[in-house]
Amino acid sequence: MTQTQAHVDTEVSVIGAGPVGSLLSGILALNDIDVCIFDESVDVLEGPRAMAVNARAAQIFDVLDLKDGLLTASPSAFGHYGRQKVDLGCVDTPWPGMWPILQQALNQALIDWALEAGAQLVRGTRYLSSRMRPDGMVHAAFSGSLIKSSSSRILVGCDGEDSAVRLWTGMGQTAVAGERRFVTANVRAADMPTYRFEPFADGAVVSSGQIEDQLHRIMMHVPAAAPAITTARDVEIAWAQTTGAPLQGKVLSWGLQTDRRVVSDSFRDGEVVLAGDAAHSQLPVGGCSLNYGIEDAFNLAWRIKHTIDTGTSRLLDDYAAERKFAARRLHELVNTQVQELYETYLIDRGSAGTSSATGVQDPAAFLSGTDIDYSSCGTNTEKLLSPARVSLTHSQLLGLKDAQRSLQYSRIGSIDGSFRASPSLQKLRNIEQRSELHGPTSDQDFLLVRPDGYVLTNA
């Protein structure tokens, strides 16, 4: 944006231009919400990050007409739950598998898309604080650029696991200290040995594989007590000490994480909301941090629009309830996998599903992002709409996609083939009550579908 003034007035301020903040901003801008993204960095962050998105993320990108441009490579038919190889082809979704795309490329594409949709972006701007003004607007203060403040109806913190928004608002966090380090690196090499969660001495676990021509990804789970890793040379030394062989290649980029787990005590404080790693962070097993962040954005976007359109914010509380439930479950399942990688807990591979002790009965659906059930959250919501639940005609599928893209609710008749969309649930239910409509109205005869694709109970 052109930085000609020190203050920005906007409907939504998004702190953080990562994939989550960019996706959320783009969806809002597509639906005529004035949104501005503020980011401390001057460019997309480099370093080895996620390499693929799951079926649920692919579905979201398809709804937004982004999938064909973003996910150009064929999906992998298999994933891994701990050491267990999982067939993803059996999941009830038209987008099965893990879809390859480097997170940096995805991030840049989403930023470009959001800007094209009408969002504004201010870089080199560090969030300092925020407060509620008497008029109900959120006032945010910044440093580091010409822009020093903003006012908005809603502010969303998408600023990572050390979120300044979470810290300043006092939403708090529940944290479990990390015991092990997770070292990742992209290595330029003609060839490298391939490891699949290979155990080595002193409790280290190594994975490695080729991600494109002469580009390899190495991942080392090494004890936190091992020597410090602060440079690319340290990565080479750690590889040699762990595997017993020198690293034959050049480290292009590297990153360091731990199995520390953090979940915010609250995902909402008034008109300030958290999403992505700002709300929940964990070891990114299977790209879960990226994929859950994408789901956060899609779950939140329609609620923000409804809040701005109606002036009521109850749906933001529902967002907080659902995504905190999902985050806590994710932490448990990631922790189970970490324990299994170090063989402190072994997953039962003798059954078709995973042992009930792990908390997931269908690892393929978990990895695909299609198994979350919000029915216990008190938000009158069931599971994600599934092709197995109701047979949709081609016109219904197109109508559903258009409704979700424009953040509308949908009513799908399963007997008369009817389809209706409405910006608000109340308007949709008013349509149901019109006397001239004689279609089915029982739970078995129609489905009410939220703008993010989850089925509402008809209560």
CSV table of N, CA and C in Angstrom, one decimal, residues 39-128:
chain,number,residue,atom,x,y,z
A,39,ASP,N,2.8,-6.7,8.9
A,39,ASP,CA,3.8,-7.7,9.1
A,39,ASP,C,5.2,-7.1,9.5
A,40,GLU,N,5.9,-7.7,10.4
A,40,GLU,CA,7.1,-7.2,10.9
A,40,GLU,C,8.2,-7.4,9.8
A,41,SER,N,8.2,-8.5,9.1
A,41,SER,CA,9.2,-8.8,8.1
A,41,SER,C,9.0,-8.0,6.8
A,42,VAL,N,10.1,-7.9,6.1
A,42,VAL,CA,10.0,-7.2,4.8
A,42,VAL,C,9.8,-8.1,3.6
A,43,ASP,N,9.8,-9.4,3.9
A,43,ASP,CA,9.6,-10.4,2.8
A,43,ASP,C,9.1,-11.7,3.4
A,44,VAL,N,8.7,-12.6,2.5
A,44,VAL,CA,8.3,-14.0,3.0
A,44,VAL,C,9.5,-14.6,3.6
A,45,LEU,N,9.3,-15.2,4.8
A,45,LEU,CA,10.4,-15.8,5.5
A,45,LEU,C,10.9,-17.1,4.8
A,46,GLU,N,12.2,-17.2,4.7
A,46,GLU,CA,12.8,-18.4,4.1
A,46,GLU,C,13.0,-19.4,5.2
A,47,GLY,N,13.6,-20.6,4.8
A,47,GLY,CA,13.9,-21.7,5.7
A,47,GLY,C,13.0,-22.8,5.3
A,48,PRO,N,13.4,-24.0,5.7
A,48,PRO,CA,12.6,-25.2,5.4
A,48,PRO,C,11.3,-25.3,6.3
A,49,ARG,N,10.2,-25.3,5.6
A,49,ARG,CA,9.0,-25.3,6.3
A,49,ARG,C,8.1,-26.4,5.7
A,50,ALA,N,6.8,-26.3,5.8
A,50,ALA,CA,5.9,-27.4,5.3
A,50,ALA,C,6.1,-27.6,3.8
A,51,MET,N,5.9,-28.8,3.4
A,51,MET,CA,6.1,-29.2,2.0
A,51,MET,C,4.8,-29.6,1.3
A,52,ALA,N,3.7,-29.7,2.0
A,52,ALA,CA,2.5,-30.2,1.4
A,52,ALA,C,1.3,-29.8,2.3
A,53,VAL,N,0.1,-29.8,1.6
A,53,VAL,CA,-1.1,-29.5,2.3
A,53,VAL,C,-2.0,-30.8,2.2
A,54,ASN,N,-2.9,-30.9,3.1
A,54,ASN,CA,-3.8,-32.1,3.2
A,54,ASN,C,-5.1,-31.9,2.4
A,55,ALA,N,-5.9,-33.0,2.4
A,55,ALA,CA,-7.1,-33.0,1.6
A,55,ALA,C,-8.1,-31.8,2.0
A,56,ARG,N,-8.2,-31.5,3.3
A,56,ARG,CA,-9.1,-30.4,3.7
A,56,ARG,C,-8.6,-29.1,3.2
A,57,ALA,N,-7.3,-28.9,3.2
A,57,ALA,CA,-6.7,-27.6,2.7
A,57,ALA,C,-6.9,-27.5,1.2
A,58,ALA,N,-6.8,-28.7,0.5
A,58,ALA,CA,-7.0,-28.7,-1.0
A,58,ALA,C,-8.5,-28.4,-1.3
A,59,GLN,N,-9.4,-28.9,-0.4
A,59,GLN,CA,-10.8,-28.6,-0.6
A,59,GLN,C,-11.0,-27.1,-0.5
A,60,ILE,N,-10.4,-26.5,0.6
A,60,ILE,CA,-10.6,-25.0,0.8
A,60,ILE,C,-10.1,-24.2,-0.4
A,61,PHE,N,-8.9,-24.6,-0.9
A,61,PHE,CA,-8.3,-23.9,-2.1
A,61,PHE,C,-9.2,-24.1,-3.3
A,62,ASP,N,-9.8,-25.3,-3.4
A,62,ASP,CA,-10.7,-25.6,-4.5
A,62,ASP,C,-12.0,-24.7,-4.4
A,63,VAL,N,-12.5,-24.5,-3.2
A,63,VAL,CA,-13.7,-23.6,-3.0
A,63,VAL,C,-13.4,-22.2,-3.5
A,64,LEU,N,-12.1,-21.8,-3.2
A,64,LEU,CA,-11.7,-20.4,-3.5
A,64,LEU,C,-11.1,-20.3,-4.9
A,65,ASP,N,-11.2,-21.3,-5.8
A,65,ASP,CA,-10.7,-21.4,-7.1
A,65,ASP,C,-9.2,-21.1,-7.2
A,66,LEU,N,-8.5,-21.6,-6.2
A,66,LEU,CA,-7.1,-21.5,-6.1
A,66,LEU,C,-6.3,-22.8,-6.3
A,67,LYS,N,-7.0,-23.9,-6.2
A,67,LYS,CA,-6.4,-25.2,-6.2
A,67,LYS,C,-5.6,-25.5,-7.5
A,68,ASP,N,-6.2,-25.3,-8.6
A,68,ASP,CA,-5.5,-25.6,-9.9
A,68,ASP,C,-4.3,-24.8,-10.1
A,69,GLY,N,-4.2,-23.6,-9.6
A,69,GLY,CA,-3.0,-22.8,-9.8
A,69,GLY,C,-2.0,-23.1,-8.7
A,70,LEU,N,-2.4,-23.5,-7.5
A,70,LEU,CA,-1.4,-23.8,-6.5
A,70,LEU,C,-0.9,-25.2,-6.4
A,71,LEU,N,-1.8,-26.1,-6.5
A,71,LEU,CA,-1.5,-27.6,-6.3
A,71,LEU,C,-1.3,-28.2,-7.7
A,72,THR,N,-0.2,-28.0,-8.3
A,72,THR,CA,0.0,-28.5,-9.7
A,72,THR,C,0.6,-29.9,-9.7
A,73,ALA,N,1.2,-30.3,-8.7
A,73,ALA,CA,1.8,-31.7,-8.6
A,73,ALA,C,0.8,-32.7,-8.1
A,74,SER,N,1.0,-33.9,-8.5
A,74,SER,CA,0.0,-35.0,-8.1
A,74,SER,C,0.2,-35.2,-6.6
A,75,PRO,N,-0.9,-35.5,-5.9
A,75,PRO,CA,-0.8,-35.7,-4.5
A,75,PRO,C,-0.1,-37.1,-4.1
A,76,SER,N,0.5,-37.1,-3.0
A,76,SER,CA,1.0,-38.4,-2.5
A,76,SER,C,-0.1,-39.2,-1.9
A,77,ALA,N,-0.1,-40.5,-2.2
A,77,ALA,CA,-1.2,-41.4,-1.8
A,77,ALA,C,-1.1,-41.8,-0.4
A,78,PHE,N,0.1,-41.6,0.2
A,78,PHE,CA,0.4,-42.1,1.6
A,78,PHE,C,0.9,-41.0,2.5
A,79,GLY,N,0.6,-41.1,3.7
A,79,GLY,CA,1.2,-40.3,4.8
A,79,GLY,C,1.7,-41.1,5.9
A,80,HIS,N,2.1,-40.5,7.0
A,80,HIS,CA,2.7,-41.2,8.1
A,80,HIS,C,2.1,-40.8,9.4
A,81,TYR,N,1.6,-41.7,10.2
A,81,TYR,CA,1.2,-41.4,11.6
A,81,TYR,C,2.2,-42.0,12.5
A,82,GLY,N,3.1,-41.2,13.1
A,82,GLY,CA,4.3,-41.7,13.7
A,82,GLY,C,5.1,-42.5,12.7
A,83,ARG,N,5.4,-43.7,13.0
A,83,ARG,CA,6.2,-44.6,12.1
A,83,ARG,C,5.2,-45.4,11.1
A,84,GLN,N,4.0,-45.2,11.4
A,84,GLN,CA,3.0,-46.0,10.6
A,84,GLN,C,2.7,-45.4,9.3
A,85,LYS,N,2.9,-46.1,8.2
A,85,LYS,CA,2.5,-45.7,6.9
A,85,LYS,C,1.0,-45.8,6.7
A,86,VAL,N,0.4,-44.7,6.2
A,86,VAL,CA,-1.1,-44.6,6.2
A,86,VAL,C,-1.5,-44.4,4.7
A,87,ASP,N,-2.5,-45.2,4.3
A,87,ASP,CA,-3.1,-45.1,2.9
A,87,ASP,C,-4.1,-44.0,3.0
A,88,LEU,N,-3.9,-42.9,2.3
A,88,LEU,CA,-4.8,-41.8,2.3
A,88,LEU,C,-5.9,-41.9,1.2
A,89,GLY,N,-5.8,-42.9,0.4
A,89,GLY,CA,-6.8,-43.0,-0.7
A,89,GLY,C,-8.2,-43.5,-0.3
A,90,CYS,N,-8.3,-44.0,1.0
A,90,CYS,CA,-9.5,-44.5,1.4
A,90,CYS,C,-10.4,-43.4,2.1
A,91,VAL,N,-9.9,-42.2,2.2
A,91,VAL,CA,-10.6,-41.1,2.9
A,91,VAL,C,-11.8,-40.6,2.0
A,92,ASP,N,-12.9,-40.4,2.6
A,92,ASP,CA,-14.1,-40.0,1.8
A,92,ASP,C,-14.0,-38.5,1.5
A,93,THR,N,-13.3,-38.2,0.4
A,93,THR,CA,-13.1,-36.8,0.0
A,93,THR,C,-12.7,-36.9,-1.5
A,94,PRO,N,-13.1,-35.9,-2.3
A,94,PRO,CA,-12.7,-35.8,-3.7
A,94,PRO,C,-11.2,-35.3,-3.9
A,95,TRP,N,-10.6,-35.0,-2.7
A,95,TRP,CA,-9.2,-34.4,-2.8
A,95,TRP,C,-8.2,-35.3,-2.0
A,96,PRO,N,-8.2,-36.6,-2.1
A,96,PRO,CA,-7.4,-37.4,-1.2
A,96,PRO,C,-5.9,-37.2,-1.4
A,97,GLY,N,-5.1,-37.4,-0.3
A,97,GLY,CA,-3.7,-37.4,-0.4
A,97,GLY,C,-3.1,-36.2,0.2
A,98,MET,N,-1.8,-36.1,0.2
A,98,MET,CA,-1.0,-34.9,0.6
A,98,MET,C,-0.5,-34.2,-0.7
A,99,TRP,N,-0.9,-32.9,-0.8
A,99,TRP,CA,-0.6,-32.2,-2.1
A,99,TRP,C,0.7,-31.4,-1.9
A,100,PRO,N,1.7,-31.7,-2.8
A,100,PRO,CA,3.0,-31.0,-2.6
A,100,PRO,C,2.9,-29.5,-2.9
A,101,ILE,N,3.5,-28.7,-2.0
A,101,ILE,CA,3.7,-27.3,-2.3
A,101,ILE,C,4.6,-26.8,-1.2
A,102,LEU,N,5.7,-26.1,-1.5
A,102,LEU,CA,6.5,-25.6,-0.4
A,102,LEU,C,5.8,-24.4,0.2
A,103,GLN,N,5.9,-24.3,1.5
A,103,GLN,CA,5.2,-23.3,2.3
A,103,GLN,C,5.5,-21.9,1.8
A,104,GLN,N,6.8,-21.6,1.5
A,104,GLN,CA,7.2,-20.3,1.0
A,104,GLN,C,6.4,-19.9,-0.3
A,105,ALA,N,6.4,-20.9,-1.2
A,105,ALA,CA,5.7,-20.7,-2.5
A,105,ALA,C,4.2,-20.4,-2.2
A,106,LEU,N,3.6,-21.2,-1.3
A,106,LEU,CA,2.2,-21.1,-1.0
A,106,LEU,C,2.0,-19.7,-0.4
A,107,ASN,N,2.8,-19.3,0.6
A,107,ASN,CA,2.7,-18.0,1.2
A,107,ASN,C,2.7,-16.9,0.3
A,108,GLN,N,3.7,-16.9,-0.7
A,108,GLN,CA,3.8,-15.8,-1.6
A,108,GLN,C,2.6,-15.7,-2.5
A,109,ALA,N,2.1,-16.9,-3.0
A,109,ALA,CA,0.9,-17.0,-3.8
A,109,ALA,C,-0.3,-16.4,-3.1
A,110,LEU,N,-0.5,-16.8,-1.8
A,110,LEU,CA,-1.6,-16.3,-1.1
A,110,LEU,C,-1.6,-14.8,-0.8
A,111,ILE,N,-0.4,-14.3,-0.6
A,111,ILE,CA,-0.2,-12.8,-0.4
A,111,ILE,C,-0.6,-12.1,-1.7
A,112,ASP,N,-0.1,-12.6,-2.9
A,112,ASP,CA,-0.5,-12.0,-4.1
A,112,ASP,C,-2.0,-12.0,-4.4
A,113,TRP,N,-2.6,-13.2,-4.1
A,113,TRP,CA,-4.0,-13.4,-4.3
A,113,TRP,C,-4.8,-12.4,-3.4
A,114,ALA,N,-4.4,-12.3,-2.1
A,114,ALA,CA,-5.1,-11.4,-1.2
A,114,ALA,C,-5.0,-9.9,-1.7
A,115,LEU,N,-3.8,-9.5,-2.1
A,115,LEU,CA,-3.7,-8.1,-2.6
A,115,LEU,C,-4.5,-7.9,-3.9
A,116,GLU,N,-4.6,-8.9,-4.8
A,116,GLU,CA,-5.4,-8.8,-6.0
A,116,GLU,C,-6.9,-8.7,-5.6
A,117,ALA,N,-7.2,-9.4,-4.5
A,117,ALA,CA,-8.6,-9.3,-4.1
A,117,ALA,C,-9.0,-8.0,-3.4
A,118,GLY,N,-8.0,-7.2,-3.0
A,118,GLY,CA,-8.3,-5.9,-2.5
A,118,GLY,C,-7.7,-5.6,-1.1
A,119,ALA,N,-7.1,-6.6,-0.5
A,119,ALA,CA,-6.5,-6.4,0.8
A,119,ALA,C,-5.3,-5.5,0.7
A,120,GLN,N,-4.9,-4.8,1.8
A,120,GLN,CA,-3.8,-3.9,1.9
A,120,GLN,C,-2.7,-4.7,2.7
A,121,LEU,N,-1.4,-4.4,2.4
A,121,LEU,CA,-0.3,-5.0,3.1
A,121,LEU,C,0.7,-3.9,3.5
A,122,VAL,N,1.0,-3.9,4.8
A,122,VAL,CA,2.1,-3.0,5.3
A,122,VAL,C,3.2,-3.8,5.9
A,123,ARG,N,4.4,-3.8,5.3
A,123,ARG,CA,5.5,-4.6,5.8
A,123,ARG,C,6.4,-3.7,6.7
A,124,GLY,N,7.4,-4.4,7.4
A,124,GLY,CA,8.3,-3.7,8.2
A,124,GLY,C,7.6,-3.0,9.4
A,125,THR,N,6.5,-3.5,9.8
A,125,THR,CA,5.7,-2.9,10.9
A,125,THR,C,5.5,-3.9,12.0
A,126,ARG,N,6.0,-3.5,13.2
A,126,ARG,CA,5.9,-4.4,14.4
A,126,ARG,C,4.8,-4.0,15.3
A,127,TYR,N,3.9,-5.0,15.6
A,127,TYR,CA,2.8,-4.8,16.5
A,127,TYR,C,3.3,-4.5,17.9
A,128,LEU,N,2.8,-3.5,18.6
A,128,LEU,CA,3.2,-3.2,19.9
A,128,LEU,C,2.1,-3.4,20.9
